[in-house]
Amino acid sequence: MNTLRTAMLLAAMTALFMGVGYLIGGSGGMVIALLIAAAMNLFSYWNADKMVLSMNRAVEVDERNAPEYYAIVQSLARQAGLPMPKTYLIDNPQPNAFATGRNPQNAAVAATTGLLQQLSHEEVAAVMAHELAHVQHRDTLTMTIVATLAGAISMLGNFAFFFGGNRDNNNSFGIIGVLVAMIVAPFAAMIVQMAVSRTREYEADRRGAEICGQPLWLASALDKIARGAERIRNPDAERNPATAHLFIINPLSGERMDSLFSTHPSTDNRIAALQAMARDMVGGASASARPPMPRQADEQRPSGPWGKAAQQPEQPPAQPAPPKPNPWGRNPTGPKGPWS
């Protein structure tokens, strides 16, 4: 089903791209747009993850320079039955994270330093479980390709003013077609982009909560990230708004709070769904059947953040319980991190 839906979304984006090309350059413009769309799809399949990571200036880390962060991702990937993805850090004070890659074997997850500084160990685990859920559902390929095509359609809309309406371009719509390409097409691309993100965030929330075993951890993390995004600007995301839907929370919301054009569903609705899921896990058979919490490689360690938090209360609180203090401080990657 996911494969069929992905194919339909990509076909819609390609058709929209061709339509903009026709409005700008007539039948010739449509053919050129088709060729460009095909080339962009192929390029995005192999390189979209590298482009997104580069746009956000992500730095790859491992167990030597980011031991705790890397151990969280490693444990959760094992719990989910996924290959270990490449792990990246972004030196940005806004708490946020995203996943990318064409398949689980070539996936990458990235978190900002703000996420590791402002969230507890448990909340970071829940966020990374959400991103691994996107990898498991193979959302990352679709989301990155749609981001590339949406950005290209918006670019074509800007070019329409300069290249559209020429008598020699076989464009029967004339100035009306140019206006449609300039105004309507970028909004249509935005709507398709929103559809990709909104429908999949709920699914990733649920699966991520299943992977980490604690829906309230993710609920608490979403609340903190949303409030952080309102206060803290993300310059890299502002320069590349077509990639906003990749993040767990809209990184542009600090400046653009208009819910009509939000790339993500309401954070309050997502939190409410996770709280309902927590109640179901406690009250139903799933509470006793849920998988054990992931632990770090050394199983003989005394009870740490994983062990203490693995006990779920008899009745979950109406609001997420306050998580433990952040264990990392300024440098979340350990003594040999890339920003030491």
XYZ file of C-alpha atoms in Angstrom:
340
model
C 0.000 0.000 0.000
C 2.829 2.379 0.853
C 4.493 1.599 -2.473
C 1.285 2.355 -4.403
C 0.699 5.580 -2.481
C 4.297 6.640 -3.060
C 3.980 6.000 -6.793
C 0.739 8.012 -6.940
C 2.259 10.970 -5.085
C 5.334 11.023 -7.301
C 3.155 10.762 -10.403
C 1.094 13.710 -9.163
C 4.222 15.791 -8.555
C 5.587 14.911 -11.996
C 2.249 15.781 -13.654
C 2.168 19.080 -11.783
C 5.712 19.803 -12.920
C 4.733 19.069 -16.532
C 1.631 21.243 -16.218
C 3.716 24.191 -15.077
C 6.062 23.585 -18.001
C 3.095 23.626 -20.401
C 1.741 26.868 -18.954
C 5.129 28.496 -19.377
C 6.315 27.040 -22.678
C 3.434 25.201 -24.307
C 3.905 21.655 -25.560
C 7.643 22.155 -25.898
C 7.832 23.380 -22.320
C 5.869 20.334 -21.162
C 8.310 17.935 -22.849
C 11.275 19.769 -21.339
C 9.600 19.692 -17.915
C 9.007 15.932 -18.258
C 12.659 15.346 -19.053
C 13.734 17.564 -16.154
C 11.341 15.789 -13.775
C 12.642 12.361 -14.835
C 16.240 13.496 -14.392
C 15.439 15.016 -11.002
C 13.712 11.841 -9.832
C 16.747 9.759 -10.782
C 19.154 12.250 -9.236
C 17.058 12.507 -6.074
C 16.873 8.725 -5.712
C 20.644 8.498 -5.408
C 21.589 11.876 -3.950
C 18.645 13.495 -2.157
C 19.881 12.388 1.258
C 23.294 13.933 0.668
C 21.670 17.168 -0.538
C 19.422 17.476 2.517
C 22.256 16.726 4.933
C 24.499 19.234 3.184
C 21.798 21.931 3.233
C 21.596 21.564 7.006
C 25.373 21.308 7.463
C 25.083 17.948 9.199
C 28.248 16.261 10.498
C 28.468 12.464 10.664
C 29.282 11.079 14.128
C 29.921 7.632 15.593
C 30.460 5.867 18.910
C 33.811 7.587 19.402
C 32.729 11.222 19.190
C 29.023 10.912 20.078
C 28.827 7.845 22.337
C 25.459 8.392 24.060
C 23.610 9.697 21.019
C 25.031 6.926 18.833
C 24.132 4.282 21.444
C 20.521 5.477 21.513
C 20.167 5.155 17.739
C 21.969 1.809 17.717
C 19.737 0.339 20.431
C 16.538 1.569 18.788
C 17.581 0.333 15.337
C 18.204 -3.100 16.842
C 14.831 -2.962 18.585
C 13.102 -2.072 15.290
C 14.971 -4.740 13.309
C 16.647 -2.144 11.087
C 20.231 -1.797 9.865
C 22.189 0.827 11.779
C 21.683 4.120 9.906
C 24.350 6.749 9.514
C 24.081 9.186 12.402
C 24.486 12.940 12.031
C 24.542 15.999 14.268
C 23.593 19.537 13.252
C 25.093 22.409 15.218
C 21.834 24.324 15.636
C 20.163 25.496 18.872
C 16.642 24.729 17.633
C 15.559 21.280 18.891
C 14.652 19.151 15.870
C 15.502 15.997 13.932
C 14.857 14.292 10.603
C 15.576 11.113 8.663
C 16.548 10.680 5.039
C 17.811 8.014 2.626
C 16.466 5.953 -0.250
C 15.962 2.748 1.786
C 16.714 1.280 5.241
C 20.110 0.050 4.040
C 21.120 3.585 3.017
C 19.336 5.642 5.667
C 20.567 8.491 7.830
C 19.156 10.179 10.908
C 20.113 13.647 12.080
C 19.479 15.546 15.303
C 20.341 19.106 16.236
C 22.544 19.942 19.186
C 19.552 21.859 20.533
C 17.577 18.606 20.668
C 20.259 16.869 22.736
C 20.706 19.867 25.028
C 17.050 20.569 25.763
C 15.516 17.082 25.884
C 16.073 14.248 28.329
C 17.652 10.922 27.409
C 14.197 9.333 27.154
C 12.785 12.112 24.978
C 15.753 11.938 22.610
C 15.187 8.183 22.321
C 11.520 8.733 21.469
C 12.391 11.289 18.779
C 14.957 9.015 17.168
C 12.453 6.125 17.310
C 10.034 8.353 15.362
C 12.709 8.977 12.728
C 13.507 5.266 12.509
C 9.798 4.650 11.953
C 10.006 6.875 8.866
C 12.945 4.766 7.705
C 11.050 1.525 8.346
C 7.984 2.812 6.475
C 10.252 3.943 3.599
C 8.877 7.465 3.892
C 12.290 9.049 3.583
C 12.712 8.480 -0.158
C 9.293 9.900 -1.004
C 9.673 12.884 1.304
C 13.079 13.852 -0.068
C 12.042 13.463 -3.734
C 8.859 15.472 -3.122
C 10.969 18.164 -1.457
C 13.179 18.337 -4.556
C 10.245 18.521 -6.986
C 8.329 21.014 -4.839
C 11.336 23.308 -4.788
C 11.722 22.953 -8.557
C 8.041 23.768 -9.181
C 8.322 26.888 -7.070
C 11.426 27.831 -9.046
C 9.544 27.344 -12.329
C 6.795 29.598 -11.007
C 9.365 32.327 -10.451
C 10.774 31.832 -13.938
C 7.304 32.081 -15.481
C 7.304 35.840 -15.241
C 10.474 36.083 -17.330
C 9.956 33.263 -19.837
C 6.186 32.808 -20.086
C 3.739 34.436 -22.446
C 6.054 34.525 -25.452
C 4.200 34.266 -28.760
C 6.696 31.760 -30.044
C 6.439 29.299 -27.160
C 3.197 27.625 -28.380
C 1.454 28.562 -25.128
C -2.287 28.888 -25.816
C -3.005 30.220 -22.333
C -0.922 33.374 -22.745
C -0.687 35.677 -19.764
C -3.325 33.668 -17.847
C -1.126 30.590 -18.000
C 1.836 32.595 -16.816
C -0.143 33.940 -13.846
C -1.317 30.439 -12.962
C 2.239 29.150 -13.106
C 3.468 32.045 -10.962
C 0.796 31.870 -8.270
C -1.172 28.628 -8.289
C 1.496 26.039 -9.111
C 3.751 26.704 -6.091
C 0.704 26.473 -3.821
C -0.335 23.215 -5.469
C 3.163 21.846 -4.853
C 2.855 22.926 -1.230
C -0.461 21.082 -0.857
C 1.000 17.832 -2.220
C 4.006 18.314 0.042
C 1.739 18.785 3.049
C -0.218 15.654 2.163
C 2.975 13.606 2.204
C 4.012 14.880 5.612
C 0.712 15.183 7.473
C -0.552 11.675 6.717
C 2.766 10.049 7.583
C 3.594 11.881 10.795
C 0.781 10.177 12.699
C 1.922 6.770 11.465
C 5.532 7.505 12.418
C 4.423 8.734 15.860
C 2.589 5.485 16.525
C 5.354 3.233 15.251
C 8.021 5.281 17.025
C 6.120 4.926 20.300
C 5.976 1.172 19.724
C 9.724 0.993 19.090
C 10.678 2.851 22.279
C 7.764 1.400 24.247
C 6.677 4.690 25.829
C 4.234 6.962 23.952
C 4.455 9.613 26.688
C 8.166 10.101 26.019
C 7.375 11.161 22.459
C 4.432 13.280 23.606
C 6.699 15.196 25.980
C 9.390 15.545 23.297
C 6.927 16.934 20.725
C 5.740 19.554 23.209
C 9.302 20.702 23.939
C 10.352 20.733 20.289
C 7.270 22.700 19.214
C 7.870 25.343 21.886
C 11.546 25.487 20.976
C 10.771 25.925 17.271
C 8.533 28.888 18.100
C 11.337 30.635 19.983
C 14.475 29.669 18.062
C 15.101 30.420 14.405
C 16.605 27.768 12.119
C 18.515 29.723 9.418
C 19.370 26.677 7.291
C 15.729 25.582 7.148
C 14.624 29.135 6.350
C 16.949 29.132 3.337
C 15.541 25.780 2.164
C 11.822 25.794 3.081
C 11.019 22.937 0.676
C 12.708 20.546 3.135
C 10.655 21.656 6.163
C 8.346 18.620 6.030
C 11.295 16.290 6.664
C 11.664 17.448 10.278
C 9.687 15.985 13.163
C 8.306 19.503 13.879
C 8.083 22.307 11.317
C 11.401 24.196 11.679
C 9.863 27.314 10.094
C 7.165 27.711 12.731
C 9.202 30.282 14.624
C 8.373 32.742 11.840
C 5.468 31.112 9.990
C 2.740 29.937 12.326
C -0.056 29.923 9.730
C -1.634 26.503 10.231
C -3.317 26.634 6.821
C 0.042 26.079 5.138
C 1.712 24.026 7.861
C 3.636 20.999 6.616
C 2.819 19.104 9.824
C -0.375 18.148 11.649
C -1.246 19.946 14.869
C 1.203 19.132 17.646
C -1.667 19.104 20.159
C -3.476 16.462 18.085
C -0.339 14.351 17.861
C 0.193 14.566 21.625
C -3.450 13.636 22.274
C -3.113 10.573 20.031
C 0.026 9.468 21.877
C -1.640 9.947 25.265
C -4.569 7.806 24.097
C -2.101 5.192 22.894
C -0.427 5.182 26.333
C -3.785 4.590 28.027
C -4.504 1.706 25.652
C -1.098 0.158 26.339
C -1.727 0.240 30.089
C -5.343 -0.874 30.013
C -5.137 -3.498 27.259
C -3.244 -6.647 26.573
C -0.594 -4.678 24.694
C 0.759 -3.424 28.011
C 2.032 -6.876 28.932
C 2.961 -7.836 25.377
C 4.971 -4.751 24.453
C 8.633 -5.409 23.533
C 11.340 -4.791 26.142
C 13.012 -1.409 26.130
C 16.309 -1.169 24.226
C 19.426 -1.075 26.362
C 22.951 -0.019 25.594
C 25.452 -2.646 24.566
C 26.708 -3.243 28.115
C 23.801 -5.113 29.738
C 25.672 -5.319 33.064
C 25.579 -1.573 33.702
C 23.686 -0.437 36.787
C 20.179 0.871 36.220
C 20.556 4.008 34.084
C 18.134 6.141 32.055
C 16.737 3.116 30.206
C 16.195 0.956 33.294
C 14.664 3.615 35.507
C 12.207 4.754 32.896
C 11.178 1.291 31.700
C 8.619 0.929 34.500
C 5.324 2.349 33.274
C 2.867 3.557 35.965
C -0.402 1.756 36.657
C -2.372 4.689 35.261
C -0.635 7.209 32.993
C -0.963 10.855 34.030
C -3.250 13.158 32.096
C -0.157 15.091 30.992
C 3.305 13.629 30.275
C 5.341 13.340 33.452
C 8.373 15.656 33.641
C 11.364 13.771 32.217
C 14.734 13.615 33.895
C 17.277 16.430 33.412
C 19.367 16.473 30.275
C 22.548 14.436 30.960
C 24.728 16.024 28.286
C 25.218 19.736 28.945
C 26.606 22.055 26.253
C 28.475 19.400 24.299
C 26.082 16.491 23.713
C 28.614 14.359 21.868
C 31.068 13.609 24.679
C 34.566 14.953 25.261
C 35.669 14.437 21.636
C 32.678 15.824 19.804
C 33.056 17.813 16.563
C 32.263 21.086 18.361
C 34.407 20.581 21.493
